[in-house]
PDB file of C-alpha atoms in Angstrom:
ATOM      1  CA  MET A   1       0.263   0.066  -0.276  1.00 49.00           C
ATOM      2  CA  ALA A   2       2.495   2.730   0.556  1.00 43.00           C
ATOM      3  CA  GLY A   3       4.108   2.000  -2.322  1.00 49.00           C
ATOM      4  CA  SER A   4       1.273   2.233  -4.778  1.00 75.00           C
ATOM      5  CA  PHE A   5       0.696   5.979  -2.703  1.00 71.00           C
ATOM      6  CA  LEU A   6       4.267   7.184  -3.426  1.00 81.00           C
ATOM      7  CA  ALA A   7       2.918   6.125  -7.154  1.00 90.00           C
ATOM      8  CA  TRP A   8       0.489   8.604  -7.431  1.00 93.00           C
ATOM      9  CA  LEU A   9       3.514  11.328  -5.352  1.00 94.00           C
ATOM     10  CA  LEU A  10       5.138  12.508  -8.826  1.00 95.00           C
ATOM     11  CA  PRO A  11       2.115  12.303 -11.124  1.00 96.00           C
ATOM     12  CA  LEU A  12      -0.302  14.546  -8.500  1.00 97.00           C
ATOM     13  CA  LEU A  13       2.524  16.973  -7.770  1.00 97.00           C
ATOM     14  CA  VAL A  14       3.386  17.451 -11.597  1.00 98.00           C
ATOM     15  CA  GLY A  15      -0.830  18.089 -12.321  1.00 97.00           C
ATOM     16  CA  GLY A  16      -0.744  20.022  -9.806  1.00 98.00           C
ATOM     17  CA  ALA A  17       2.199  22.557 -11.062  1.00 98.00           C
ATOM     18  CA  LEU A  18       1.626  22.555 -14.657  1.00 98.00           C
ATOM     19  CA  SER A  19      -2.321  23.156 -13.518  1.00 98.00           C
ATOM     20  CA  TYR A  20      -0.963  26.332 -11.404  1.00 97.00           C
ATOM     21  CA  GLY A  21       1.440  27.379 -13.638  1.00 97.00           C
ATOM     22  CA  MET A  22      -0.779  27.907 -16.816  1.00 97.00           C
ATOM     23  CA  THR A  23      -3.837  29.108 -15.189  1.00 97.00           C
ATOM     24  CA  SER A  24      -1.342  32.551 -14.197  1.00 95.00           C
ATOM     25  CA  VAL A  25      -0.138  31.810 -17.741  1.00 95.00           C
ATOM     26  CA  LEU A  26      -3.232  32.806 -18.684  1.00 94.00           C
ATOM     27  CA  LEU A  27      -4.397  35.325 -16.045  1.00 94.00           C
ATOM     28  CA  SER A  28      -1.316  37.700 -17.042  1.00 90.00           C
ATOM     29  CA  ARG A  29      -0.469  37.034 -20.599  1.00 83.00           C
ATOM     30  CA  MET A  30      -3.439  35.591 -21.885  1.00 79.00           C
ATOM     31  CA  GLN A  31      -6.246  37.471 -20.110  1.00 77.00           C
ATOM     32  CA  ASN A  32      -8.416  38.306 -23.542  1.00 75.00           C
ATOM     33  CA  LEU A  33      -8.282  34.867 -24.847  1.00 77.00           C
ATOM     34  CA  ALA A  34     -11.775  32.887 -24.759  1.00 71.00           C
ATOM     35  CA  LEU A  35     -13.719  35.814 -22.999  1.00 72.00           C
ATOM     36  CA  ASP A  36     -17.065  35.287 -21.126  1.00 69.00           C
ATOM     37  CA  VAL A  37     -18.614  37.552 -22.114  1.00 68.00           C
ATOM     38  CA  PRO A  38     -21.593  39.225 -19.604  1.00 66.00           C
ATOM     39  CA  ASN A  39     -24.936  39.211 -21.541  1.00 61.00           C
ATOM     40  CA  HIS A  40     -29.134  39.019 -20.370  1.00 57.00           C
ATOM     41  CA  ARG A  41     -28.726  35.493 -19.034  1.00 60.00           C
ATOM     42  CA  SER A  42     -25.029  35.895 -17.382  1.00 57.00           C
ATOM     43  CA  MET A  43     -25.022  35.702 -13.127  1.00 59.00           C
ATOM     44  CA  HIS A  44     -21.039  38.227 -13.879  1.00 56.00           C
ATOM     45  CA  SER A  45     -21.149  41.151 -15.009  1.00 60.00           C
ATOM     46  CA  ASP A  46     -17.590  41.737 -16.321  1.00 72.00           C
ATOM     47  CA  PRO A  47     -16.007  39.915 -19.194  1.00 80.00           C
ATOM     48  CA  VAL A  48     -14.355  36.292 -18.072  1.00 85.00           C
ATOM     49  CA  PRO A  49     -11.730  33.994 -19.357  1.00 88.00           C
ATOM     50  CA  ARG A  50     -13.910  30.462 -19.774  1.00 87.00           C
ATOM     51  CA  THR A  51      -9.968  29.293 -20.573  1.00 90.00           C
ATOM     52  CA  GLY A  52      -9.191  27.346 -16.394  1.00 92.00           C
ATOM     53  CA  GLY A  53     -10.204  23.628 -17.538  1.00 93.00           C
ATOM     54  CA  TRP A  54      -7.270  23.939 -20.731  1.00 95.00           C
ATOM     55  CA  ALA A  55      -5.143  24.233 -18.003  1.00 96.00           C
ATOM     56  CA  LEU A  56      -7.329  22.481 -14.849  1.00 97.00           C
ATOM     57  CA  LEU A  57      -7.079  18.693 -17.591  1.00 97.00           C
ATOM     58  CA  ALA A  58      -3.988  19.445 -18.723  1.00 97.00           C
ATOM     59  CA  GLY A  59      -2.680  18.859 -15.031  1.00 97.00           C
ATOM     60  CA  CYS A  60      -4.314  16.122 -15.044  1.00 97.00           C
ATOM     61  CA  GLY A  61      -3.232  15.054 -18.427  1.00 97.00           C
ATOM     62  CA  LEU A  62       0.807  15.084 -17.245  1.00 97.00           C
ATOM     63  CA  GLY A  63      -0.901  13.684 -13.928  1.00 97.00           C
ATOM     64  CA  LEU A  64      -2.153  10.462 -15.951  1.00 96.00           C
ATOM     65  CA  ALA A  65       1.084  10.101 -18.854  1.00 95.00           C
ATOM     66  CA  VAL A  66       4.185  10.293 -16.104  1.00 95.00           C
ATOM     67  CA  GLY A  67       1.220   8.381 -13.018  1.00 94.00           C
ATOM     68  CA  PRO A  68       0.462   4.143 -12.989  1.00 93.00           C
ATOM     69  CA  ALA A  69      -3.015   4.332 -14.477  1.00 92.00           C
ATOM     70  CA  SER A  70      -3.796   1.434 -17.478  1.00 91.00           C
ATOM     71  CA  PHE A  71      -7.360   2.721 -18.956  1.00 95.00           C
ATOM     72  CA  PRO A  72      -7.826   1.607 -22.951  1.00 95.00           C
ATOM     73  CA  LEU A  73      -7.448   2.898 -26.064  1.00 96.00           C
ATOM     74  CA  PRO A  74     -11.009   4.513 -27.108  1.00 96.00           C
ATOM     75  CA  VAL A  75     -10.638   6.245 -23.540  1.00 97.00           C
ATOM     76  CA  TYR A  76      -8.022   8.664 -24.539  1.00 97.00           C
ATOM     77  CA  ILE A  77     -10.170   8.773 -27.860  1.00 97.00           C
ATOM     78  CA  SER A  78     -13.066   9.759 -26.587  1.00 98.00           C
ATOM     79  CA  PHE A  79     -11.255  13.212 -24.386  1.00 97.00           C
ATOM     80  CA  PHE A  80      -9.563  13.753 -27.312  1.00 96.00           C
ATOM     81  CA  LEU A  81     -12.102  13.925 -29.677  1.00 97.00           C
ATOM     82  CA  LEU A  82     -15.212  16.082 -26.674  1.00 97.00           C
ATOM     83  CA  LEU A  83     -11.557  18.538 -25.792  1.00 95.00           C
ATOM     84  CA  ALA A  84     -10.705  19.170 -29.216  1.00 95.00           C
ATOM     85  CA  VAL A  85     -14.179  19.788 -30.155  1.00 95.00           C
ATOM     86  CA  SER A  86     -14.596  22.239 -26.575  1.00 94.00           C
ATOM     87  CA  ALA A  87     -12.136  23.683 -26.890  1.00 91.00           C
ATOM     88  CA  ILE A  88     -12.730  25.354 -30.567  1.00 92.00           C
ATOM     89  CA  ASP A  89     -16.106  26.154 -28.784  1.00 89.00           C
ATOM     90  CA  ASP A  90     -15.080  28.390 -26.547  1.00 87.00           C
ATOM     91  CA  VAL A  91     -13.042  30.636 -28.703  1.00 87.00           C
ATOM     92  CA  ARG A  92     -15.450  30.028 -31.826  1.00 85.00           C
ATOM     93  CA  HIS A  93     -19.555  28.905 -31.544  1.00 85.00           C
ATOM     94  CA  VAL A  94     -19.781  24.961 -33.098  1.00 89.00           C
ATOM     95  CA  ALA A  95     -22.771  23.934 -33.845  1.00 89.00           C
ATOM     96  CA  ALA A  96     -25.300  22.436 -31.039  1.00 87.00           C
ATOM     97  CA  ARG A  97     -25.324  19.146 -33.681  1.00 91.00           C
ATOM     98  CA  VAL A  98     -21.395  18.711 -33.516  1.00 94.00           C
ATOM     99  CA  ARG A  99     -21.692  19.506 -29.699  1.00 93.00           C
ATOM    100  CA  PHE A 100     -24.125  17.556 -29.479  1.00 93.00           C
ATOM    101  CA  ALA A 101     -23.389  13.821 -31.548  1.00 95.00           C
ATOM    102  CA  THR A 102     -19.213  14.077 -30.365  1.00 96.00           C
ATOM    103  CA  GLN A 103     -20.331  13.625 -26.838  1.00 96.00           C
ATOM    104  CA  LEU A 104     -22.320  10.367 -27.975  1.00 96.00           C
ATOM    105  CA  ILE A 105     -19.072   9.549 -29.518  1.00 97.00           C
ATOM    106  CA  ALA A 106     -17.099  10.354 -26.453  1.00 97.00           C
ATOM    107  CA  ALA A 107     -19.206   7.753 -23.826  1.00 97.00           C
ATOM    108  CA  ILE A 108     -19.799   5.572 -26.689  1.00 97.00           C
ATOM    109  CA  LEU A 109     -16.183   4.776 -26.860  1.00 97.00           C
ATOM    110  CA  ILE A 110     -16.642   4.651 -23.137  1.00 97.00           C
ATOM    111  CA  VAL A 111     -18.363   2.274 -22.901  1.00 96.00           C
ATOM    112  CA  LEU A 112     -17.635   0.145 -25.262  1.00 95.00           C
ATOM    113  CA  SER A 113     -13.804  -0.226 -22.969  1.00 96.00           C
ATOM    114  CA  LEU A 114     -15.196  -0.324 -20.303  1.00 95.00           C
ATOM    115  CA  PRO A 115     -13.511  -4.279 -18.516  1.00 90.00           C
ATOM    116  CA  ARG A 116     -16.597  -6.771 -18.434  1.00 89.00           C
ATOM    117  CA  GLU A 117     -18.902  -6.445 -21.403  1.00 85.00           C
ATOM    118  CA  VAL A 118     -22.354  -5.446 -19.696  1.00 85.00           C
ATOM    119  CA  ASP A 119     -26.012  -7.144 -21.151  1.00 86.00           C
ATOM    120  CA  TRP A 120     -27.062  -5.685 -24.593  1.00 85.00           C
ATOM    121  CA  TRP A 121     -30.313  -3.859 -22.217  1.00 89.00           C
ATOM    122  CA  TRP A 122     -27.086  -1.575 -20.718  1.00 90.00           C
ATOM    123  CA  LEU A 123     -25.779  -0.220 -23.453  1.00 92.00           C
ATOM    124  CA  LEU A 124     -28.351   2.164 -24.321  1.00 94.00           C
ATOM    125  CA  PRO A 125     -29.134   3.519 -20.761  1.00 95.00           C
ATOM    126  CA  LEU A 126     -25.827   3.796 -20.144  1.00 96.00           C
ATOM    127  CA  VAL A 127     -24.718   6.076 -22.932  1.00 96.00           C
ATOM    128  CA  LEU A 128     -28.480   7.876 -22.851  1.00 95.00           C
ATOM    129  CA  ALA A 129     -26.384   8.680 -19.631  1.00 96.00           C
ATOM    130  CA  GLY A 130     -22.608   9.483 -20.315  1.00 96.00           C
ATOM    131  CA  SER A 131     -24.052  12.049 -22.759  1.00 95.00           C
ATOM    132  CA  TRP A 132     -25.895  13.611 -20.716  1.00 93.00           C
ATOM    133  CA  MET A 133     -23.228  14.078 -17.329  1.00 95.00           C
ATOM    134  CA  ILE A 134     -21.791  15.637 -19.990  1.00 95.00           C
ATOM    135  CA  ASN A 135     -24.053  18.401 -20.495  1.00 89.00           C
ATOM    136  CA  LEU A 136     -25.919  18.578 -17.661  1.00 88.00           C
ATOM    137  CA  TYR A 137     -21.775  19.316 -15.970  1.00 90.00           C
ATOM    138  CA  ASN A 138     -21.657  21.739 -19.128  1.00 86.00           C
ATOM    139  CA  PHE A 139     -25.161  23.678 -17.463  1.00 83.00           C
ATOM    140  CA  MET A 140     -24.603  23.464 -13.782  1.00 83.00           C
ATOM    141  CA  ASP A 141     -21.047  25.551 -14.349  1.00 84.00           C
ATOM    142  CA  GLY A 142     -22.904  28.980 -14.742  1.00 79.00           C
ATOM    143  CA  MET A 143     -21.946  30.343 -10.905  1.00 87.00           C
ATOM    144  CA  ASP A 144     -18.624  31.193  -9.137  1.00 91.00           C
ATOM    145  CA  GLY A 145     -16.945  28.213  -7.083  1.00 92.00           C
ATOM    146  CA  PHE A 146     -20.202  25.296  -8.422  1.00 93.00           C
ATOM    147  CA  ALA A 147     -19.032  22.865 -10.759  1.00 94.00           C
ATOM    148  CA  GLY A 148     -15.911  23.607  -9.234  1.00 96.00           C
ATOM    149  CA  SER A 149     -16.641  22.398  -5.896  1.00 97.00           C
ATOM    150  CA  MET A 150     -18.676  19.698  -6.870  1.00 96.00           C
ATOM    151  CA  THR A 151     -16.060  17.802  -9.106  1.00 97.00           C
ATOM    152  CA  VAL A 152     -13.793  18.489  -5.812  1.00 98.00           C
ATOM    153  CA  ILE A 153     -16.274  17.438  -3.207  1.00 98.00           C
ATOM    154  CA  GLY A 154     -17.383  14.659  -5.670  1.00 98.00           C
ATOM    155  CA  PHE A 155     -14.376  12.861  -6.882  1.00 98.00           C
ATOM    156  CA  LEU A 156     -13.212  13.379  -3.105  1.00 98.00           C
ATOM    157  CA  SER A 157     -16.157  10.709  -2.499  1.00 98.00           C
ATOM    158  CA  LEU A 158     -15.241   8.705  -5.738  1.00 98.00           C
ATOM    159  CA  GLY A 159     -11.266   8.631  -4.049  1.00 97.00           C
ATOM    160  CA  LEU A 160     -12.337   7.013  -0.678  1.00 97.00           C
ATOM    161  CA  VAL A 161     -14.779   4.903  -1.427  1.00 97.00           C
ATOM    162  CA  CYS A 162     -11.982   3.422  -3.987  1.00 96.00           C
ATOM    163  CA  PHE A 163      -9.081   3.513  -1.308  1.00 94.00           C
ATOM    164  CA  PHE A 164     -11.368   1.422   0.913  1.00 93.00           C
ATOM    165  CA  ALA A 165     -12.353  -1.220  -1.380  1.00 94.00           C
ATOM    166  CA  GLY A 166      -8.144  -1.635  -2.589  1.00 92.00           C
ATOM    167  CA  ASP A 167      -8.830  -0.096  -6.331  1.00 94.00           C
ATOM    168  CA  TRP A 168      -5.056   3.016  -6.259  1.00 93.00           C
ATOM    169  CA  GLU A 169      -5.298   2.989  -9.340  1.00 94.00           C
ATOM    170  CA  LEU A 170      -9.409   4.744 -10.046  1.00 96.00           C
ATOM    171  CA  ALA A 171      -8.448   6.736  -5.967  1.00 96.00           C
ATOM    172  CA  GLY A 172      -5.369   8.071  -8.001  1.00 96.00           C
ATOM    173  CA  VAL A 173      -6.988   8.981 -10.750  1.00 97.00           C
ATOM    174  CA  CYS A 174      -9.935  11.043  -7.979  1.00 97.00           C
ATOM    175  CA  ALA A 175      -6.844  12.566  -7.173  1.00 97.00           C
ATOM    176  CA  LEU A 176      -5.402  14.143  -9.681  1.00 97.00           C
ATOM    177  CA  PHE A 177      -8.649  15.771 -10.164  1.00 98.00           C
ATOM    178  CA  VAL A 178      -9.411  16.815  -6.362  1.00 98.00           C
ATOM    179  CA  VAL A 179      -6.376  17.949  -6.442  1.00 98.00           C
ATOM    180  CA  CYS A 180      -6.112  20.038 -10.158  1.00 98.00           C
ATOM    181  CA  THR A 181      -9.818  21.405  -9.035  1.00 98.00           C
ATOM    182  CA  VAL A 182      -8.353  23.063  -6.283  1.00 98.00           C
ATOM    183  CA  ILE A 183      -6.218  24.949  -7.951  1.00 97.00           C
ATOM    184  CA  PHE A 184      -8.268  25.734  -9.982  1.00 97.00           C
ATOM    185  CA  LEU A 185     -10.640  27.323  -7.646  1.00 97.00           C
ATOM    186  CA  ARG A 186      -8.269  29.296  -5.858  1.00 95.00           C
ATOM    187  CA  PHE A 187      -8.979  31.590  -9.455  1.00 96.00           C
ATOM    188  CA  ASN A 188     -11.945  30.507  -9.107  1.00 95.00           C
ATOM    189  CA  TRP A 189     -13.934  31.273  -5.295  1.00 94.00           C
ATOM    190  CA  PRO A 190     -16.824  34.540  -6.224  1.00 91.00           C
ATOM    191  CA  PRO A 191     -16.208  36.679  -7.290  1.00 90.00           C
ATOM    192  CA  ALA A 192     -13.955  34.779 -10.406  1.00 90.00           C
ATOM    193  CA  ARG A 193     -10.902  36.008 -12.032  1.00 92.00           C
ATOM    194  CA  ILE A 194     -11.189  32.584 -14.652  1.00 93.00           C
ATOM    195  CA  PHE A 195     -14.170  30.151 -15.880  1.00 92.00           C
ATOM    196  CA  MET A 196     -14.445  26.023 -15.952  1.00 93.00           C
ATOM    197  CA  GLY A 197     -15.433  26.498 -20.028  1.00 91.00           C
ATOM    198  CA  ASP A 198     -17.298  24.219 -22.047  1.00 92.00           C
ATOM    199  CA  ALA A 199     -14.002  21.747 -23.133  1.00 93.00           C
ATOM    200  CA  GLY A 200     -13.406  21.690 -18.332  1.00 94.00           C
ATOM    201  CA  SER A 201     -17.548  21.096 -18.210  1.00 94.00           C
ATOM    202  CA  THR A 202     -17.130  18.862 -20.508  1.00 96.00           C
ATOM    203  CA  GLY A 203     -14.673  16.703 -20.378  1.00 96.00           C
ATOM    204  CA  ILE A 204     -14.869  16.804 -16.314  1.00 97.00           C
ATOM    205  CA  GLY A 205     -18.163  15.358 -17.224  1.00 96.00           C
ATOM    206  CA  LEU A 206     -17.165  13.317 -18.805  1.00 98.00           C
ATOM    207  CA  ALA A 207     -14.245  12.192 -16.346  1.00 98.00           C
ATOM    208  CA  VAL A 208     -16.651  11.317 -13.917  1.00 98.00           C
ATOM    209  CA  PHE A 209     -19.134   8.937 -16.834  1.00 98.00           C
ATOM    210  CA  ALA A 210     -15.907   6.820 -16.619  1.00 98.00           C
ATOM    211  CA  LEU A 211     -14.694   6.480 -13.225  1.00 98.00           C
ATOM    212  CA  SER A 212     -18.322   6.024 -12.725  1.00 97.00           C
ATOM    213  CA  VAL A 213     -19.316   3.161 -14.313  1.00 97.00           C
ATOM    214  CA  PHE A 214     -15.123   1.287 -14.881  1.00 97.00           C
ATOM    215  CA  GLY A 215     -15.145   1.742 -10.228  1.00 97.00           C
ATOM    216  CA  TRP A 216     -18.582   0.343 -11.097  1.00 96.00           C
ATOM    217  CA  GLN A 217     -17.318  -2.663 -12.795  1.00 95.00           C
ATOM    218  CA  ARG A 218     -14.235  -2.670 -10.999  1.00 95.00           C
ATOM    219  CA  GLY A 219     -15.937  -4.007  -7.810  1.00 95.00           C
ATOM    220  CA  ALA A 220     -15.467  -0.413  -6.033  1.00 96.00           C
ATOM    221  CA  PHE A 221     -18.615   0.336  -5.769  1.00 96.00           C
ATOM    222  CA  GLN A 222     -21.804  -0.061  -6.776  1.00 95.00           C
ATOM    223  CA  LEU A 223     -23.934   2.852  -9.556  1.00 95.00           C
ATOM    224  CA  TRP A 224     -26.458   4.158  -6.862  1.00 96.00           C
ATOM    225  CA  PHE A 225     -22.661   5.740  -4.773  1.00 98.00           C
ATOM    226  CA  PRO A 226     -21.772   8.069  -7.720  1.00 97.00           C
ATOM    227  CA  ILE A 227     -26.045   9.241  -8.460  1.00 97.00           C
ATOM    228  CA  ILE A 228     -26.256  10.168  -4.935  1.00 97.00           C
ATOM    229  CA  VAL A 229     -22.496  11.900  -4.607  1.00 98.00           C
ATOM    230  CA  PHE A 230     -23.719  13.580  -8.486  1.00 97.00           C
ATOM    231  CA  SER A 231     -27.602  14.400  -7.281  1.00 96.00           C
ATOM    232  CA  PRO A 232     -27.345  18.428  -6.204  1.00 93.00           C
ATOM    233  CA  PHE A 233     -26.303  18.336 -10.428  1.00 91.00           C
ATOM    234  CA  TRP A 234     -27.716  16.399 -11.582  1.00 91.00           C
ATOM    235  CA  VAL A 235     -31.376  15.929 -10.310  1.00 91.00           C
ATOM    236  CA  ASP A 236     -31.023  20.460 -11.005  1.00 90.00           C
ATOM    237  CA  ALA A 237     -30.168  20.047 -14.119  1.00 86.00           C
ATOM    238  CA  SER A 238     -32.399  17.374 -15.011  1.00 86.00           C
ATOM    239  CA  PHE A 239     -35.894  18.909 -13.464  1.00 89.00           C
ATOM    240  CA  THR A 240     -34.981  21.696 -15.063  1.00 85.00           C
ATOM    241  CA  LEU A 241     -34.588  20.323 -18.510  1.00 84.00           C
ATOM    242  CA  LEU A 242     -37.715  18.744 -18.004  1.00 86.00           C
ATOM    243  CA  ARG A 243     -39.441  21.543 -16.975  1.00 86.00           C
ATOM    244  CA  ARG A 244     -38.005  23.844 -20.063  1.00 82.00           C
ATOM    245  CA  VAL A 245     -38.981  21.044 -23.145  1.00 83.00           C
ATOM    246  CA  ALA A 246     -43.197  20.863 -21.187  1.00 82.00           C
ATOM    247  CA  ALA A 247     -43.133  24.695 -22.098  1.00 80.00           C
ATOM    248  CA  GLY A 248     -41.193  24.321 -25.108  1.00 81.00           C
ATOM    249  CA  GLN A 249     -38.906  26.562 -25.210  1.00 79.00           C
ATOM    250  CA  ARG A 250     -35.359  25.949 -26.138  1.00 75.00           C
ATOM    251  CA  TRP A 251     -33.497  23.708 -23.428  1.00 67.00           C
ATOM    252  CA  TRP A 252     -30.437  24.018 -25.362  1.00 67.00           C
ATOM    253  CA  GLU A 253     -29.741  26.559 -25.130  1.00 70.00           C
ATOM    254  CA  ALA A 254     -27.963  29.291 -22.333  1.00 69.00           C
ATOM    255  CA  HIS A 255     -30.692  31.247 -19.621  1.00 69.00           C
ATOM    256  CA  ARG A 256     -30.809  31.639 -15.663  1.00 77.00           C
ATOM    257  CA  GLU A 257     -33.459  28.797 -15.308  1.00 80.00           C
ATOM    258  CA  HIS A 258     -31.839  25.965 -13.195  1.00 83.00           C
ATOM    259  CA  LEU A 259     -32.394  26.209  -9.039  1.00 86.00           C
ATOM    260  CA  TYR A 260     -29.467  27.632  -8.235  1.00 87.00           C
ATOM    261  CA  GLN A 261     -29.149  30.810  -9.915  1.00 86.00           C
ATOM    262  CA  ARG A 262     -32.620  31.476  -9.120  1.00 88.00           C
ATOM    263  CA  LEU A 263     -31.995  31.114  -5.573  1.00 90.00           C
ATOM    264  CA  ALA A 264     -28.598  33.691  -6.773  1.00 88.00           C
ATOM    265  CA  LEU A 265     -30.593  36.056  -8.112  1.00 87.00           C
ATOM    266  CA  ARG A 266     -32.940  35.790  -4.614  1.00 91.00           C
ATOM    267  CA  ILE A 267     -29.755  35.126  -2.403  1.00 93.00           C
ATOM    268  CA  GLY A 268     -26.614  36.141  -4.700  1.00 90.00           C
ATOM    269  CA  VAL A 269     -24.484  34.014  -5.221  1.00 90.00           C
ATOM    270  CA  ARG A 270     -22.016  33.827  -1.929  1.00 92.00           C
ATOM    271  CA  LYS A 271     -25.103  32.616   0.128  1.00 94.00           C
ATOM    272  CA  THR A 272     -25.984  29.901  -2.588  1.00 94.00           C
ATOM    273  CA  LEU A 273     -22.844  27.894  -2.974  1.00 94.00           C
ATOM    274  CA  HIS A 274     -22.350  28.259   0.694  1.00 95.00           C
ATOM    275  CA  LEU A 275     -26.035  26.656   0.931  1.00 95.00           C
ATOM    276  CA  GLN A 276     -25.338  24.076  -1.807  1.00 95.00           C
ATOM    277  CA  LEU A 277     -21.817  22.950  -0.315  1.00 96.00           C
ATOM    278  CA  ALA A 278     -23.838  22.249   2.249  1.00 97.00           C
ATOM    279  CA  LEU A 279     -26.163  20.164  -0.037  1.00 96.00           C
ATOM    280  CA  MET A 280     -22.963  18.436  -1.500  1.00 97.00           C
ATOM    281  CA  VAL A 281     -21.192  17.796   1.732  1.00 97.00           C
ATOM    282  CA  ALA A 282     -25.089  16.140   2.500  1.00 97.00           C
ATOM    283  CA  ALA A 283     -25.248  14.400  -0.011  1.00 97.00           C
ATOM    284  CA  SER A 284     -21.979  12.850  -0.065  1.00 97.00           C
ATOM    285  CA  SER A 285     -23.102  11.126   3.594  1.00 97.00           C
ATOM    286  CA  VAL A 286     -25.224  10.074   2.721  1.00 97.00           C
ATOM    287  CA  ALA A 287     -23.816   8.088  -0.283  1.00 97.00           C
ATOM    288  CA  PHE A 288     -21.245   6.534   3.108  1.00 96.00           C
ATOM    289  CA  ALA A 289     -23.903   5.843   5.885  1.00 96.00           C
ATOM    290  CA  PHE A 290     -25.356   3.964   2.308  1.00 93.00           C
ATOM    291  CA  VAL A 291     -22.359   2.183   1.500  1.00 94.00           C
ATOM    292  CA  ALA A 292     -21.611   1.144   5.182  1.00 91.00           C
ATOM    293  CA  LEU A 293     -25.196   0.213   5.671  1.00 90.00           C
ATOM    294  CA  THR A 294     -24.686  -1.798   3.134  1.00 87.00           C
ATOM    295  CA  ALA A 295     -21.722  -3.771   4.037  1.00 79.00           C
ATOM    296  CA  ALA A 296     -22.596  -4.342   8.080  1.00 66.00           C
TER     297      ALA A 296
END
């Protein structure tokens, strides 16, 4: 076990260093790149670069490159395709049909890379769940510190349960995401100096899906564990989507109708973030309580 821990020290150090260094450069010398200019749907009042996800995922990528984790080649291809299209979308608009098609392909590649073959009736639900996780992370990345906090608490929870299950590979990958996201939060905490952007939000959404289904198949946890942990995100996003579809609205367009956005407009961003943090910790606690009960 000591050897497993030491094997992840270098990936965590170099991944965190790259994330911090790249974020600093993006803010100091490339602050006008991919600016998120506020409009009537925005939660911010000043232009903010949406390149924070580039630095976050670059750090995770370097950490994985020098670390002991190994996944099938289609997993890496899925992230490359998604991040390429999303990074372009951060700089200039990409048509919704192209983005959605790429997200479906990424989810399919993850499902086809699972360590054990799944029954045919699992395929469609898993692919839809993967594409929805990618989209909902993008939808929910609309308030300072919010998506980053869910990422830290969510991956910390997945990492801990993998650690207790003895899956050091998945635990290390989760720890890498936690470290790089904490660094991102240093600059994204309200008032945010940088946003996650489409590349960051969709990439993390895909990572949540991939680690959830891989952990489930490898026996680290049951599938309901990540569902409970990330419920503060998917419940809000799903409820808002269904309400917009029922109203005949263009559900894929940016808006301020999510529950967390309406609450932020009413009581302020900081108070809303504190309430959401409490909800995230509560959801994670419930998930671990169920783990303890099922193990008893």
